[in-house]
Every structure is written in structure tokens, then in C-alpha cells.
Amino acid sequence: MANTQLSAKLEEIKLSYSSIIITMDVEKVFHMTGGVGETSYSRNSSLQKKASEMVKHITLETVEEVYLATKPKSIGIADLGCSSGPNTLSNIKDILDKIEGTSRNKLKQSAPEFQVFLNDLPTNDFNAIFQALPEFHQWLKQKDGSDDENKGTNSNIYVAAYPGSFYGRLFPDHCLHFIYSSYSLHWLSKVPRGLYDEQGNSLNKNSIYISENSPCEVSKVYFDQFKEDLSLFLQSRSDELVSGGKMVLILLGREGFNHVDRGNAFFWKILYQALTNLISKGEVEKEKLDSYEVHFYAPCKEEIEEVARDNGCFEVERLEMFEIEKTIGKGMSYGTMVAMTVRSIQESMLAHHFGEAIIEGLFKEYGRLVDEEMAKEEIRPITFLLVLRKP
């Protein structure tokens, strides 16, 4: 009897431990590769920058609309999922420029005080952002036409880091006027629990995301997690924004209801194939691969609209789909560029699960497979731009 009870207790502990591992991995482990090295996010985020540049005119129009409608003496701006590359402060520079220009040219008054909040998970390399701030303030002085340390527009600009998950409250009530989030909301708060049975075994053993090999319930489990996360995000931001405040959200998605396409889901299929190829080399255990799932979801337009409508906290002003033009650096194939980008984003999760030893070989194989597939047929990853207004 005692042995039976002990066995049952051990099984309960095992299941509990499996659940903890599944739900804790993301917030405790996930981060872009920090620093400024060859494999860092800072050096490999040109695709994200290109996307933000393509829709920058909409971002800046939205900022101006908020400013003219609310005319605050102190304006609160947040970048959620800011990461640590050059894109972070570059986006803020553009926003500050726009508001200062509007103050000067349209309102004929001094610019407001700026409160800028940079948010990401606690594992983010915030130090890299802090180290870039002196250069940022120097840019502000030069823009103001003064090198005097005691002069310049930087005197009314305050920048702070806010570590934590944006799936929940981050800021006090009604302190923000504008929220920007680029390439963050397709990352889920956790790997959906419904992907695992009571013993902690994956129901999606032949994939790491949604594919033609996935059981039919897998796509529903992923969407349910996305819906839960986005609803919580919208509710939290509604509490933090002033009336008339707006958000510009940029996230990966898919075209149409079908998950199996040659878009963002296809890149995960290629990564699964690269991992599978390492099994034959003895570098990856099949059991490890069977238990790995990504905390990612590429919604379609209708799903985004559904979540926003059901949530009811915001009016959808714009929802547009676009593709990034494929350009590559000198001496680098498209596959290599994609591999470097994905590595800078996913290395923390992959190294945690499979070990750091596989990373170099994995992404060489991944880049090769992407180039191989591109030679057969185009891969078309979709991006959405969403503009929301709080009534």
C-alpha cells in the first residue's frame, strides 16, 4: 500500500514538474540574443527594421492624430517588446521628431514632456539599450542645434525600462497616449498546455508548430492560446491608455484560414526538418524533438478581427496585410539571412531544450534548406499592421 501511494505521489510530482517546465520556459528563458556580436539580434534584425520602415508613415500619422486630439503637456509613449537592437531607439527618434514637428509647425508651441517606456521580458538585454542612451541624447542635442550639455530638447525626455510580460498590466491607469509594438504579439505567453496529454507527452510529435502532420485539434489549441493572450493584452492596454489613445501593432500572420501554406508556418516546418536531419547525425534525440513545441501563432485577418471585436475595448481603425521585399546582403544568400534572423530570436529556447552544442550546425542546415525551398517555389511570410483606438 505504501509503495502504491509513493508511486502515485511520484507520478503526481512528475506531472506537476512537466507542467511547470511547459508553462515557465517562455518567460524564464525566451529572449533575443543580446550584445552586438555576429549572431546577436542587434546585428540580425534588418527584416524587422524593413517592415517598420514600410509602415512608418502610418505609425507617425497615428502618433500625430493622438497628439492633436489630446494635446497633453506630458505624453506617455510605450514600446512593448522593444528588444535591444538599433531598431528600439530608432523608432523612438522618429516618434519624437514627429511630435516636435507637429508642435512647432501646427500648434505653434513648445513640444510636450516625453515619458518613454521600453518594455520586454526580464531576460532582455536592457543594458545594451542603456549603453546606447548617451548617443541618443547626443543626437537630441545636435538636432536642437546645441552641444551645450545643459541645453537641448533632451531635458524634457525621460526614458525608462519596464521589464515584464505585456500579457497583463504593466503601467498605472491612464498614463499612456500611444503604444507601439513591432514583431512581438505573434509570440504567445506560453506553449499551449493543450498540446500535451496528462503524462506531459506532446500530441504534435511530428511537428513543432501547425503543419499537415498535426492532429486537427492542434490548430484550435494554438488559436485558443492566442485569443486568450491577445484579449488580456487588449484589456490591460485599455486600462493604461487615456481616452483617445491609440496603438500601432505589427505582427506576423497568415493569408486565409489555412495554416498549411508557404508562409510563416513553412519556416517552422523547415526548422523541424533541420532538427530531424540532426537526429541521423546523432546530434538530436528524437524524444527531445517530439517534446518541443514553439510558443508562436500566425493569425489570419479574420481571427484578429474576432478577438478585437469580442474584447470590445478598442475600435479597429486599420488592419492591413503586407509583405517585406526580399533583399539580401553582399555575399549572403536569402536562406543564410533568414537563418541568422531566426537564430537571433530562437537560440535561447532551442539551446535550453536541445543544448548549445547543436546551434551552429542546426542553423547552417536550416539556411541550406531555406535556400533549397526558395529555389523550388517562393516563400511568402505575411505581416499585419493593426491600428486600434480607445474610445
Short mmCIF file of C-alpha atoms in Angstrom, two decimals, residues 227 230-239 247 303-316 388-391:
data_model
loop_
_atom_site.label_atom_id
_atom_site.label_comp_id
_atom_site.label_asym_id
_atom_site.label_seq_id
_atom_site.Cartn_x
_atom_site.Cartn_y
_atom_site.Cartn_z
CA LYS A 227 -7.11 34.54 -28.25
CA LEU A 230 -4.42 38.96 -27.13
CA SER A 231 -7.62 39.53 -25.13
CA LEU A 232 -5.58 40.01 -21.95
CA PHE A 233 -3.18 42.31 -23.81
CA LEU A 234 -6.04 44.48 -25.10
CA GLN A 235 -7.79 44.66 -21.73
CA SER A 236 -4.55 45.64 -19.97
CA ARG A 237 -3.67 48.30 -22.51
CA SER A 238 -7.20 49.72 -22.38
CA ASP A 239 -6.74 50.38 -18.66
CA MET A 247 -1.87 51.57 -30.59
CA GLU A 303 -9.05 35.92 -36.27
CA ILE A 304 -7.54 39.27 -35.32
CA GLU A 305 -10.87 40.97 -36.06
CA GLU A 306 -12.72 38.36 -34.00
CA VAL A 307 -10.55 38.83 -30.92
CA ALA A 308 -10.70 42.64 -31.15
CA ARG A 309 -14.49 42.57 -31.62
CA ASP A 310 -15.12 40.14 -28.76
CA ASN A 311 -12.83 42.11 -26.46
CA GLY A 312 -14.64 45.37 -27.19
CA CYS A 313 -12.07 47.70 -25.63
CA PHE A 314 -10.85 49.25 -28.90
CA GLU A 315 -12.07 50.42 -32.28
CA VAL A 316 -10.18 48.90 -35.22
CA LEU A 388 -6.51 50.48 -32.57
CA ARG A 389 -8.16 53.43 -30.83
CA LYS A 390 -9.52 53.54 -27.29
CA PRO A 391 -12.91 55.32 -27.37
#
